[in-house]
Amino acid sequence: MKKYIAFLTALLVAEGALAQQSPVEFHASGQAVMTRIKAAGEHFSPTLFQFKADAQLTEGFFDGVGLQGVIGVPISDDKENNLTVDIKQQSAAYVTFTSPNSEPDDLKFVLFVGYASTELESHLSTLDLKVKDKYAGTSYGFSLQQRMFANKPVYLTLDCARYYKKSDMKIDGCGLGATYAF
């Protein structure tokens, strides 16, 4: 966990170095995420809670471009046919793209692309067999953000992402939460 916190801090410091040329807006958010894991024809839907932090430039040539770090922790597992699947941890780093012309009260549309890592634990109860696997690679998605209260920097957020996809393995997720803009 310490390495993820250090990673998020490094992302924010790197973004801050860019801020000397342009103003930066910081965001922190939390959201409940329903995942959809498809593996070898089976479907599982464990849930996560994700913590996100990001920094976004608000002026100049890179207006609307930002960096985001994500850490996910398990809420619940899912079971099908004596096989239980649990997400033990998840982390991601993204470059974000927000429309530079959006006003604070507008519905914001954010695209993000980067790298995600998801650690799964599978438990087959009939054989008392546990297996841990890590799936990492290119990740992408979108976020919709709407201000909840007039003149308050609190946003309702809906995110959908593809965390991993290779041949017969796919990990997707959609989350609903709140974001605070500093």
Short mmCIF file of N, CA and C in Angstrom, two decimals:
data_model
loop_
_atom_site.label_atom_id
_atom_site.label_comp_id
_atom_site.label_asym_id
_atom_site.label_seq_id
_atom_site.Cartn_x
_atom_site.Cartn_y
_atom_site.Cartn_z
N MET A 1 0.83 -1.19 0.00
CA MET A 1 0.00 0.00 0.00
C MET A 1 0.87 1.25 0.00
N LYS A 2 2.02 1.18 0.69
CA LYS A 2 2.90 2.34 0.77
C LYS A 2 3.41 2.74 -0.61
N LYS A 3 3.69 1.73 -1.47
CA LYS A 3 4.21 2.06 -2.79
C LYS A 3 3.15 2.76 -3.64
N TYR A 4 1.86 2.44 -3.43
CA TYR A 4 0.80 3.10 -4.17
C TYR A 4 0.63 4.54 -3.71
N ILE A 5 0.75 4.78 -2.42
CA ILE A 5 0.65 6.14 -1.91
C ILE A 5 1.82 6.97 -2.42
N ALA A 6 3.01 6.38 -2.44
CA ALA A 6 4.19 7.07 -2.98
C ALA A 6 3.99 7.37 -4.46
N PHE A 7 3.40 6.43 -5.18
CA PHE A 7 3.14 6.61 -6.61
C PHE A 7 2.17 7.77 -6.84
N LEU A 8 1.07 7.81 -6.07
CA LEU A 8 0.10 8.89 -6.21
C LEU A 8 0.73 10.23 -5.88
N THR A 9 1.55 10.26 -4.84
CA THR A 9 2.23 11.50 -4.47
C THR A 9 3.16 11.96 -5.59
N ALA A 10 3.89 11.01 -6.18
CA ALA A 10 4.79 11.36 -7.29
C ALA A 10 4.01 11.91 -8.48
N LEU A 11 2.83 11.34 -8.75
CA LEU A 11 1.99 11.86 -9.84
C LEU A 11 1.59 13.31 -9.58
N LEU A 12 1.18 13.59 -8.36
CA LEU A 12 0.74 14.94 -8.04
C LEU A 12 1.91 15.93 -8.05
N VAL A 13 3.09 15.50 -7.60
CA VAL A 13 4.27 16.37 -7.64
C VAL A 13 4.67 16.66 -9.07
N ALA A 14 4.63 15.63 -9.92
CA ALA A 14 4.97 15.82 -11.34
C ALA A 14 4.00 16.80 -11.98
N GLU A 15 2.73 16.67 -11.68
CA GLU A 15 1.73 17.59 -12.20
C GLU A 15 1.97 18.99 -11.65
N GLY A 16 2.39 19.10 -10.40
CA GLY A 16 2.68 20.39 -9.79
C GLY A 16 3.85 21.09 -10.47
N ALA A 17 4.81 20.31 -10.96
CA ALA A 17 5.94 20.90 -11.68
C ALA A 17 5.45 21.58 -12.96
N LEU A 18 4.45 20.98 -13.60
CA LEU A 18 3.86 21.60 -14.78
C LEU A 18 3.06 22.85 -14.41
N ALA A 19 2.58 22.90 -13.17
CA ALA A 19 1.70 23.97 -12.73
C ALA A 19 2.41 25.31 -12.63
N GLN A 20 3.73 25.30 -12.64
CA GLN A 20 4.44 26.57 -12.55
C GLN A 20 4.16 27.42 -13.79
N GLN A 21 3.74 26.79 -14.89
CA GLN A 21 3.40 27.52 -16.09
C GLN A 21 1.90 27.79 -16.18
N SER A 22 1.09 26.95 -15.56
CA SER A 22 -0.37 27.07 -15.65
C SER A 22 -1.01 26.67 -14.33
N PRO A 23 -2.20 27.23 -14.04
CA PRO A 23 -2.93 26.82 -12.83
C PRO A 23 -3.35 25.34 -12.90
N VAL A 24 -3.47 24.74 -11.73
CA VAL A 24 -3.84 23.33 -11.63
C VAL A 24 -5.03 23.19 -10.70
N GLU A 25 -5.94 22.30 -11.04
CA GLU A 25 -7.07 21.98 -10.18
C GLU A 25 -6.88 20.55 -9.68
N PHE A 26 -7.03 20.33 -8.38
CA PHE A 26 -6.87 19.01 -7.79
C PHE A 26 -8.23 18.44 -7.43
N HIS A 27 -8.37 17.11 -7.55
CA HIS A 27 -9.61 16.42 -7.23
C HIS A 27 -9.30 15.19 -6.38
N ALA A 28 -10.20 14.88 -5.47
CA ALA A 28 -10.14 13.64 -4.69
C ALA A 28 -11.54 13.04 -4.73
N SER A 29 -11.60 11.73 -4.88
CA SER A 29 -12.93 11.12 -4.95
C SER A 29 -12.92 9.70 -4.42
N GLY A 30 -14.11 9.22 -4.15
CA GLY A 30 -14.34 7.85 -3.73
C GLY A 30 -15.59 7.34 -4.40
N GLN A 31 -15.58 6.06 -4.74
CA GLN A 31 -16.75 5.50 -5.41
C GLN A 31 -16.83 4.00 -5.22
N ALA A 32 -18.06 3.52 -5.19
CA ALA A 32 -18.33 2.09 -5.16
C ALA A 32 -18.34 1.61 -6.61
N VAL A 33 -17.65 0.50 -6.87
CA VAL A 33 -17.50 0.00 -8.24
C VAL A 33 -18.01 -1.43 -8.34
N MET A 34 -18.89 -1.66 -9.28
CA MET A 34 -19.35 -3.00 -9.61
C MET A 34 -18.50 -3.48 -10.78
N THR A 35 -17.77 -4.54 -10.59
CA THR A 35 -16.94 -5.06 -11.67
C THR A 35 -17.66 -6.18 -12.40
N ARG A 36 -17.16 -6.47 -13.58
CA ARG A 36 -17.67 -7.58 -14.38
C ARG A 36 -16.44 -8.31 -14.90
N ILE A 37 -16.23 -9.51 -14.39
CA ILE A 37 -15.09 -10.32 -14.80
C ILE A 37 -15.61 -11.49 -15.62
N LYS A 38 -15.08 -11.61 -16.83
CA LYS A 38 -15.44 -12.73 -17.70
C LYS A 38 -14.18 -13.57 -17.90
N ALA A 39 -14.25 -14.82 -17.46
CA ALA A 39 -13.10 -15.72 -17.58
C ALA A 39 -13.59 -17.10 -18.00
N ALA A 40 -13.10 -17.58 -19.12
CA ALA A 40 -13.42 -18.93 -19.61
C ALA A 40 -14.93 -19.19 -19.64
N GLY A 41 -15.70 -18.19 -20.10
CA GLY A 41 -17.14 -18.36 -20.22
C GLY A 41 -17.94 -18.10 -18.96
N GLU A 42 -17.31 -17.94 -17.82
CA GLU A 42 -17.99 -17.64 -16.55
C GLU A 42 -17.97 -16.14 -16.30
N HIS A 43 -18.97 -15.64 -15.57
CA HIS A 43 -19.06 -14.22 -15.24
C HIS A 43 -19.12 -14.04 -13.72
N PHE A 44 -18.35 -13.09 -13.23
CA PHE A 44 -18.30 -12.78 -11.80
C PHE A 44 -18.44 -11.26 -11.63
N SER A 45 -19.01 -10.83 -10.52
CA SER A 45 -19.20 -9.40 -10.27
C SER A 45 -18.85 -9.02 -8.83
N PRO A 46 -17.57 -9.12 -8.45
CA PRO A 46 -17.20 -8.62 -7.12
C PRO A 46 -17.23 -7.09 -7.10
N THR A 47 -17.34 -6.50 -5.91
CA THR A 47 -17.39 -5.05 -5.81
C THR A 47 -16.14 -4.50 -5.12
N LEU A 48 -15.84 -3.24 -5.43
CA LEU A 48 -14.66 -2.54 -4.91
C LEU A 48 -15.07 -1.17 -4.40
N PHE A 49 -14.20 -0.59 -3.60
CA PHE A 49 -14.28 0.84 -3.31
C PHE A 49 -12.99 1.44 -3.85
N GLN A 50 -13.12 2.45 -4.71
CA GLN A 50 -11.95 3.08 -5.31
C GLN A 50 -11.73 4.47 -4.73
N PHE A 51 -10.47 4.76 -4.44
CA PHE A 51 -10.02 6.09 -4.06
C PHE A 51 -9.26 6.65 -5.26
N LYS A 52 -9.59 7.88 -5.66
CA LYS A 52 -8.93 8.49 -6.81
C LYS A 52 -8.41 9.87 -6.42
N ALA A 53 -7.26 10.22 -6.98
CA ALA A 53 -6.71 11.57 -6.83
C ALA A 53 -6.19 11.99 -8.19
N ASP A 54 -6.47 13.23 -8.55
CA ASP A 54 -5.94 13.69 -9.83
C ASP A 54 -5.65 15.18 -9.79
N ALA A 55 -4.88 15.58 -10.75
CA ALA A 55 -4.54 17.00 -10.94
C ALA A 55 -4.72 17.29 -12.43
N GLN A 56 -5.32 18.45 -12.70
CA GLN A 56 -5.64 18.80 -14.08
C GLN A 56 -5.24 20.24 -14.36
N LEU A 57 -4.59 20.46 -15.48
CA LEU A 57 -4.23 21.82 -15.88
C LEU A 57 -5.50 22.55 -16.33
N THR A 58 -5.59 23.85 -16.01
CA THR A 58 -6.80 24.60 -16.33
C THR A 58 -6.58 25.78 -17.27
N GLU A 59 -5.35 25.98 -17.71
CA GLU A 59 -5.06 27.06 -18.65
C GLU A 59 -3.93 26.64 -19.57
N GLY A 60 -3.81 27.35 -20.68
CA GLY A 60 -2.70 27.12 -21.59
C GLY A 60 -2.98 26.03 -22.60
N PHE A 61 -1.94 25.62 -23.28
CA PHE A 61 -2.04 24.63 -24.35
C PHE A 61 -2.57 23.27 -23.85
N PHE A 62 -2.20 22.89 -22.64
CA PHE A 62 -2.62 21.60 -22.08
C PHE A 62 -3.87 21.70 -21.20
N ASP A 63 -4.67 22.74 -21.38
CA ASP A 63 -5.90 22.93 -20.62
C ASP A 63 -6.78 21.67 -20.75
N GLY A 64 -7.18 21.10 -19.61
CA GLY A 64 -8.03 19.91 -19.60
C GLY A 64 -7.28 18.60 -19.51
N VAL A 65 -5.95 18.64 -19.59
CA VAL A 65 -5.14 17.42 -19.49
C VAL A 65 -4.72 17.23 -18.04
N GLY A 66 -4.78 16.00 -17.56
CA GLY A 66 -4.42 15.74 -16.18
C GLY A 66 -3.82 14.37 -15.97
N LEU A 67 -3.43 14.10 -14.75
CA LEU A 67 -2.92 12.80 -14.32
C LEU A 67 -3.80 12.32 -13.17
N GLN A 68 -4.07 11.01 -13.16
CA GLN A 68 -4.95 10.44 -12.13
C GLN A 68 -4.35 9.14 -11.61
N GLY A 69 -4.43 8.95 -10.31
CA GLY A 69 -4.04 7.70 -9.67
C GLY A 69 -5.25 7.08 -9.00
N VAL A 70 -5.37 5.75 -9.06
CA VAL A 70 -6.53 5.04 -8.52
C VAL A 70 -6.04 3.86 -7.67
N ILE A 71 -6.67 3.69 -6.52
CA ILE A 71 -6.43 2.51 -5.68
C ILE A 71 -7.80 1.92 -5.33
N GLY A 72 -7.97 0.63 -5.58
CA GLY A 72 -9.22 -0.05 -5.28
C GLY A 72 -9.03 -1.10 -4.19
N VAL A 73 -9.98 -1.15 -3.27
CA VAL A 73 -9.95 -2.14 -2.19
C VAL A 73 -11.25 -2.94 -2.24
N PRO A 74 -11.21 -4.23 -1.85
CA PRO A 74 -12.39 -5.08 -1.99
C PRO A 74 -13.51 -4.72 -1.01
N ILE A 75 -14.74 -4.87 -1.49
CA ILE A 75 -15.93 -4.78 -0.65
C ILE A 75 -16.53 -6.17 -0.50
N SER A 76 -16.75 -6.84 -1.65
CA SER A 76 -17.33 -8.19 -1.60
C SER A 76 -16.81 -9.04 -2.75
N ASP A 77 -16.96 -10.36 -2.60
CA ASP A 77 -16.56 -11.28 -3.65
C ASP A 77 -17.81 -11.76 -4.39
N ASP A 78 -17.62 -12.67 -5.35
CA ASP A 78 -18.75 -13.25 -6.07
C ASP A 78 -18.49 -14.73 -6.27
N LYS A 79 -19.58 -15.52 -6.25
CA LYS A 79 -19.45 -16.98 -6.30
C LYS A 79 -20.35 -17.54 -7.39
N GLU A 80 -19.80 -18.46 -8.17
CA GLU A 80 -20.53 -19.19 -9.22
C GLU A 80 -20.01 -20.62 -9.24
N ASN A 81 -20.90 -21.60 -9.18
CA ASN A 81 -20.53 -23.01 -9.33
C ASN A 81 -19.34 -23.43 -8.46
N ASN A 82 -19.38 -23.16 -7.18
CA ASN A 82 -18.33 -23.51 -6.21
C ASN A 82 -17.01 -22.77 -6.42
N LEU A 83 -17.00 -21.76 -7.27
CA LEU A 83 -15.80 -20.96 -7.50
C LEU A 83 -16.07 -19.53 -7.01
N THR A 84 -15.27 -19.07 -6.07
CA THR A 84 -15.39 -17.72 -5.53
C THR A 84 -14.26 -16.87 -6.09
N VAL A 85 -14.59 -15.70 -6.59
CA VAL A 85 -13.59 -14.77 -7.13
C VAL A 85 -13.65 -13.48 -6.32
N ASP A 86 -12.48 -13.02 -5.89
CA ASP A 86 -12.36 -11.80 -5.09
C ASP A 86 -11.25 -10.94 -5.67
N ILE A 87 -11.49 -9.64 -5.78
CA ILE A 87 -10.43 -8.72 -6.18
C ILE A 87 -9.70 -8.31 -4.91
N LYS A 88 -8.45 -8.69 -4.79
CA LYS A 88 -7.67 -8.38 -3.59
C LYS A 88 -7.18 -6.94 -3.57
N GLN A 89 -6.77 -6.44 -4.74
CA GLN A 89 -6.37 -5.04 -4.83
C GLN A 89 -6.36 -4.62 -6.29
N GLN A 90 -6.47 -3.32 -6.47
CA GLN A 90 -6.43 -2.77 -7.82
C GLN A 90 -5.75 -1.41 -7.77
N SER A 91 -4.95 -1.13 -8.77
CA SER A 91 -4.31 0.18 -8.86
C SER A 91 -4.25 0.57 -10.33
N ALA A 92 -4.22 1.87 -10.58
CA ALA A 92 -4.17 2.36 -11.96
C ALA A 92 -3.59 3.77 -11.98
N ALA A 93 -3.03 4.12 -13.13
CA ALA A 93 -2.54 5.47 -13.39
C ALA A 93 -3.02 5.85 -14.78
N TYR A 94 -3.60 7.05 -14.89
CA TYR A 94 -4.19 7.48 -16.15
C TYR A 94 -3.77 8.88 -16.53
N VAL A 95 -3.80 9.15 -17.82
CA VAL A 95 -3.78 10.50 -18.36
C VAL A 95 -5.24 10.80 -18.66
N THR A 96 -5.73 11.96 -18.21
CA THR A 96 -7.14 12.31 -18.39
C THR A 96 -7.28 13.48 -19.37
N PHE A 97 -8.39 13.49 -20.08
CA PHE A 97 -8.68 14.54 -21.05
C PHE A 97 -10.10 15.04 -20.82
N THR A 98 -10.22 16.30 -20.40
CA THR A 98 -11.51 16.93 -20.14
C THR A 98 -11.68 18.09 -21.12
N SER A 99 -12.89 18.32 -21.58
CA SER A 99 -13.14 19.44 -22.48
C SER A 99 -12.70 20.74 -21.81
N PRO A 100 -11.81 21.48 -22.45
CA PRO A 100 -11.33 22.73 -21.83
C PRO A 100 -12.40 23.82 -21.80
N ASN A 101 -13.48 23.65 -22.54
CA ASN A 101 -14.53 24.67 -22.62
C ASN A 101 -15.66 24.45 -21.62
N SER A 102 -15.56 23.41 -20.78
CA SER A 102 -16.67 23.13 -19.86
C SER A 102 -16.65 24.11 -18.69
N GLU A 103 -17.83 24.53 -18.30
CA GLU A 103 -18.03 25.42 -17.17
C GLU A 103 -18.25 24.57 -15.91
N PRO A 104 -18.07 25.14 -14.71
CA PRO A 104 -18.23 24.36 -13.47
C PRO A 104 -19.59 23.67 -13.33
N ASP A 105 -20.67 24.28 -13.82
CA ASP A 105 -22.00 23.69 -13.68
C ASP A 105 -22.38 22.76 -14.84
N ASP A 106 -21.53 22.67 -15.85
CA ASP A 106 -21.80 21.78 -16.99
C ASP A 106 -21.57 20.33 -16.62
N LEU A 107 -22.23 19.43 -17.33
CA LEU A 107 -21.92 18.00 -17.22
C LEU A 107 -20.56 17.81 -17.88
N LYS A 108 -19.58 17.35 -17.09
CA LYS A 108 -18.22 17.16 -17.61
C LYS A 108 -18.07 15.75 -18.14
N PHE A 109 -17.44 15.63 -19.29
CA PHE A 109 -17.12 14.34 -19.89
C PHE A 109 -15.61 14.22 -19.90
N VAL A 110 -15.10 13.17 -19.28
CA VAL A 110 -13.66 12.97 -19.16
C VAL A 110 -13.30 11.62 -19.78
N LEU A 111 -12.32 11.61 -20.66
CA LEU A 111 -11.76 10.37 -21.20
C LEU A 111 -10.46 10.11 -20.47
N PHE A 112 -10.15 8.83 -20.20
CA PHE A 112 -8.87 8.52 -19.58
C PHE A 112 -8.29 7.25 -20.18
N VAL A 113 -6.96 7.22 -20.24
CA VAL A 113 -6.24 6.07 -20.77
C VAL A 113 -4.95 5.93 -19.96
N GLY A 114 -4.57 4.68 -19.70
CA GLY A 114 -3.36 4.45 -18.92
C GLY A 114 -3.12 2.98 -18.68
N TYR A 115 -2.73 2.67 -17.45
CA TYR A 115 -2.30 1.33 -17.08
C TYR A 115 -3.01 0.94 -15.79
N ALA A 116 -3.52 -0.30 -15.75
CA ALA A 116 -4.18 -0.79 -14.53
C ALA A 116 -3.65 -2.18 -14.18
N SER A 117 -3.66 -2.48 -12.89
CA SER A 117 -3.23 -3.78 -12.38
C SER A 117 -4.30 -4.27 -11.40
N THR A 118 -4.78 -5.48 -11.61
CA THR A 118 -5.82 -6.06 -10.76
C THR A 118 -5.36 -7.42 -10.27
N GLU A 119 -5.37 -7.61 -8.95
CA GLU A 119 -4.99 -8.90 -8.37
C GLU A 119 -6.26 -9.64 -7.95
N LEU A 120 -6.46 -10.82 -8.55
CA LEU A 120 -7.63 -11.65 -8.26
C LEU A 120 -7.22 -12.87 -7.44
N GLU A 121 -8.12 -13.28 -6.55
CA GLU A 121 -7.94 -14.54 -5.83
C GLU A 121 -9.16 -15.40 -6.13
N SER A 122 -8.90 -16.60 -6.62
CA SER A 122 -9.97 -17.56 -6.92
C SER A 122 -9.89 -18.71 -5.93
N HIS A 123 -11.05 -19.14 -5.45
CA HIS A 123 -11.10 -20.23 -4.48
C HIS A 123 -12.12 -21.26 -4.95
N LEU A 124 -11.65 -22.47 -5.25
CA LEU A 124 -12.52 -23.58 -5.64
C LEU A 124 -12.81 -24.39 -4.38
N SER A 125 -14.05 -24.28 -3.89
CA SER A 125 -14.38 -24.87 -2.59
C SER A 125 -14.37 -26.40 -2.60
N THR A 126 -14.69 -27.03 -3.72
CA THR A 126 -14.73 -28.49 -3.75
C THR A 126 -13.34 -29.12 -3.58
N LEU A 127 -12.30 -28.42 -3.98
CA LEU A 127 -10.93 -28.93 -3.83
C LEU A 127 -10.12 -28.14 -2.80
N ASP A 128 -10.74 -27.14 -2.18
CA ASP A 128 -10.06 -26.25 -1.25
C ASP A 128 -8.77 -25.70 -1.87
N LEU A 129 -8.89 -25.22 -3.11
CA LEU A 129 -7.76 -24.71 -3.87
C LEU A 129 -7.89 -23.21 -4.04
N LYS A 130 -6.83 -22.45 -3.67
CA LYS A 130 -6.79 -20.99 -3.84
C LYS A 130 -5.69 -20.63 -4.83
N VAL A 131 -6.02 -19.71 -5.74
CA VAL A 131 -5.07 -19.27 -6.74
C VAL A 131 -5.13 -17.74 -6.82
N LYS A 132 -3.94 -17.11 -6.78
CA LYS A 132 -3.86 -15.66 -6.96
C LYS A 132 -3.22 -15.38 -8.31
N ASP A 133 -3.82 -14.45 -9.05
CA ASP A 133 -3.30 -14.02 -10.35
C ASP A 133 -3.34 -12.51 -10.42
N LYS A 134 -2.40 -11.93 -11.16
CA LYS A 134 -2.38 -10.48 -11.38
C LYS A 134 -2.55 -10.24 -12.87
N TYR A 135 -3.46 -9.34 -13.19
CA TYR A 135 -3.74 -8.98 -14.58
C TYR A 135 -3.44 -7.50 -14.74
N ALA A 136 -2.51 -7.19 -15.63
CA ALA A 136 -2.08 -5.80 -15.79
C ALA A 136 -1.92 -5.48 -17.27
N GLY A 137 -2.23 -4.24 -17.60
CA GLY A 137 -2.07 -3.80 -18.98
C GLY A 137 -2.78 -2.49 -19.23
N THR A 138 -2.96 -2.19 -20.50
CA THR A 138 -3.60 -0.95 -20.91
C THR A 138 -5.04 -0.91 -20.41
N SER A 139 -5.43 0.24 -19.91
CA SER A 139 -6.77 0.45 -19.38
C SER A 139 -7.30 1.78 -19.91
N TYR A 140 -8.61 1.86 -20.09
CA TYR A 140 -9.21 3.09 -20.60
C TYR A 140 -10.67 3.17 -20.18
N GLY A 141 -11.23 4.36 -20.29
CA GLY A 141 -12.64 4.53 -19.95
C GLY A 141 -13.07 5.97 -20.03
N PHE A 142 -14.23 6.24 -19.41
CA PHE A 142 -14.77 7.59 -19.40
C PHE A 142 -15.42 7.87 -18.05
N SER A 143 -15.59 9.15 -17.78
CA SER A 143 -16.22 9.60 -16.55
C SER A 143 -17.19 10.73 -16.88
N LEU A 144 -18.34 10.70 -16.24
CA LEU A 144 -19.31 11.80 -16.31
C LEU A 144 -19.38 12.42 -14.93
N GLN A 145 -19.29 13.75 -14.87
CA GLN A 145 -19.29 14.44 -13.58
C GLN A 145 -20.27 15.60 -13.62
N GLN A 146 -21.16 15.66 -12.64
CA GLN A 146 -22.16 16.73 -12.55
C GLN A 146 -22.10 17.34 -11.16
N ARG A 147 -22.02 18.67 -11.12
CA ARG A 147 -22.00 19.38 -9.83
C ARG A 147 -23.29 19.09 -9.08
N MET A 148 -23.16 18.79 -7.78
CA MET A 148 -24.32 18.41 -6.96
C MET A 148 -25.03 19.61 -6.35
N PHE A 149 -24.27 20.61 -5.90
CA PHE A 149 -24.83 21.78 -5.23
C PHE A 149 -24.27 23.05 -5.86
N ALA A 150 -25.10 24.06 -6.03
CA ALA A 150 -24.64 25.34 -6.59
C ALA A 150 -23.55 25.93 -5.70
N ASN A 151 -22.51 26.42 -6.32
CA ASN A 151 -21.39 27.09 -5.64
C ASN A 151 -20.63 26.19 -4.67
N LYS A 152 -20.75 24.89 -4.79
CA LYS A 152 -19.96 23.94 -3.99
C LYS A 152 -19.18 23.05 -4.97
N PRO A 153 -17.90 22.79 -4.71
CA PRO A 153 -17.09 22.01 -5.64
C PRO A 153 -17.23 20.49 -5.43
N VAL A 154 -18.46 20.01 -5.25
CA VAL A 154 -18.72 18.59 -5.05
C VAL A 154 -19.49 18.07 -6.26
N TYR A 155 -19.00 16.97 -6.85
CA TYR A 155 -19.58 16.44 -8.08
C TYR A 155 -20.03 14.99 -7.87
N LEU A 156 -21.14 14.64 -8.48
CA LEU A 156 -21.58 13.26 -8.59
C LEU A 156 -20.83 12.69 -9.78
N THR A 157 -20.24 11.51 -9.61
CA THR A 157 -19.38 10.95 -10.65
C THR A 157 -19.82 9.55 -11.03
N LEU A 158 -19.86 9.28 -12.34
CA LEU A 158 -20.10 7.95 -12.89
C LEU A 158 -18.92 7.62 -13.78
N ASP A 159 -18.20 6.55 -13.44
CA ASP A 159 -17.04 6.10 -14.23
C ASP A 159 -17.30 4.72 -14.79
N CYS A 160 -16.86 4.48 -16.01
CA CYS A 160 -16.87 3.14 -16.60
C CYS A 160 -15.51 2.91 -17.23
N ALA A 161 -14.92 1.74 -16.96
CA ALA A 161 -13.57 1.47 -17.43
C ALA A 161 -13.39 0.02 -17.84
N ARG A 162 -12.49 -0.18 -18.75
CA ARG A 162 -11.99 -1.52 -19.08
C ARG A 162 -10.61 -1.60 -18.44
N TYR A 163 -10.47 -2.47 -17.44
CA TYR A 163 -9.22 -2.58 -16.70
C TYR A 163 -8.26 -3.57 -17.34
N TYR A 164 -8.81 -4.56 -18.04
CA TYR A 164 -7.95 -5.59 -18.63
C TYR A 164 -8.73 -6.35 -19.70
N LYS A 165 -8.04 -6.73 -20.78
CA LYS A 165 -8.64 -7.61 -21.78
C LYS A 165 -7.55 -8.35 -22.53
N LYS A 166 -7.63 -9.66 -22.48
CA LYS A 166 -6.77 -10.55 -23.28
C LYS A 166 -7.61 -11.78 -23.60
N SER A 167 -7.53 -12.28 -24.77
CA SER A 167 -8.24 -13.46 -25.27
C SER A 167 -9.52 -13.81 -24.50
N ASP A 168 -9.46 -14.72 -23.53
CA ASP A 168 -10.68 -15.14 -22.84
C ASP A 168 -10.83 -14.54 -21.44
N MET A 169 -10.10 -13.47 -21.15
CA MET A 169 -10.18 -12.81 -19.84
C MET A 169 -10.47 -11.33 -20.02
N LYS A 170 -11.52 -10.84 -19.33
CA LYS A 170 -11.89 -9.43 -19.44
C LYS A 170 -12.32 -8.94 -18.06
N ILE A 171 -11.82 -7.74 -17.67
CA ILE A 171 -12.20 -7.11 -16.40
C ILE A 171 -12.68 -5.70 -16.70
N ASP A 172 -13.96 -5.45 -16.43
CA ASP A 172 -14.58 -4.14 -16.63
C ASP A 172 -15.17 -3.66 -15.32
N GLY A 173 -15.50 -2.39 -15.25
CA GLY A 173 -16.16 -1.89 -14.04
C GLY A 173 -16.85 -0.57 -14.27
N CYS A 174 -17.92 -0.35 -13.51
CA CYS A 174 -18.61 0.95 -13.50
C CYS A 174 -18.80 1.33 -12.03
N GLY A 175 -18.54 2.60 -11.74
CA GLY A 175 -18.63 3.07 -10.36
C GLY A 175 -19.42 4.35 -10.24
N LEU A 176 -20.01 4.52 -9.08
CA LEU A 176 -20.77 5.72 -8.77
C LEU A 176 -20.23 6.28 -7.46
N GLY A 177 -19.93 7.58 -7.45
CA GLY A 177 -19.36 8.17 -6.24
C GLY A 177 -19.42 9.67 -6.27
N ALA A 178 -18.56 10.28 -5.47
CA ALA A 178 -18.50 11.74 -5.35
C ALA A 178 -17.06 12.21 -5.49
N THR A 179 -16.90 13.40 -6.07
CA THR A 179 -15.60 14.01 -6.27
C THR A 179 -15.61 15.40 -5.66
N TYR A 180 -14.50 15.75 -5.00
CA TYR A 180 -14.34 17.09 -4.45
C TYR A 180 -13.21 17.78 -5.20
N ALA A 181 -13.45 18.99 -5.70
CA ALA A 181 -12.44 19.77 -6.41
C ALA A 181 -11.83 20.79 -5.46
N PHE A 182 -10.51 20.83 -5.38
CA PHE A 182 -9.81 21.78 -4.51
C PHE A 182 -9.48 23.05 -5.26
#
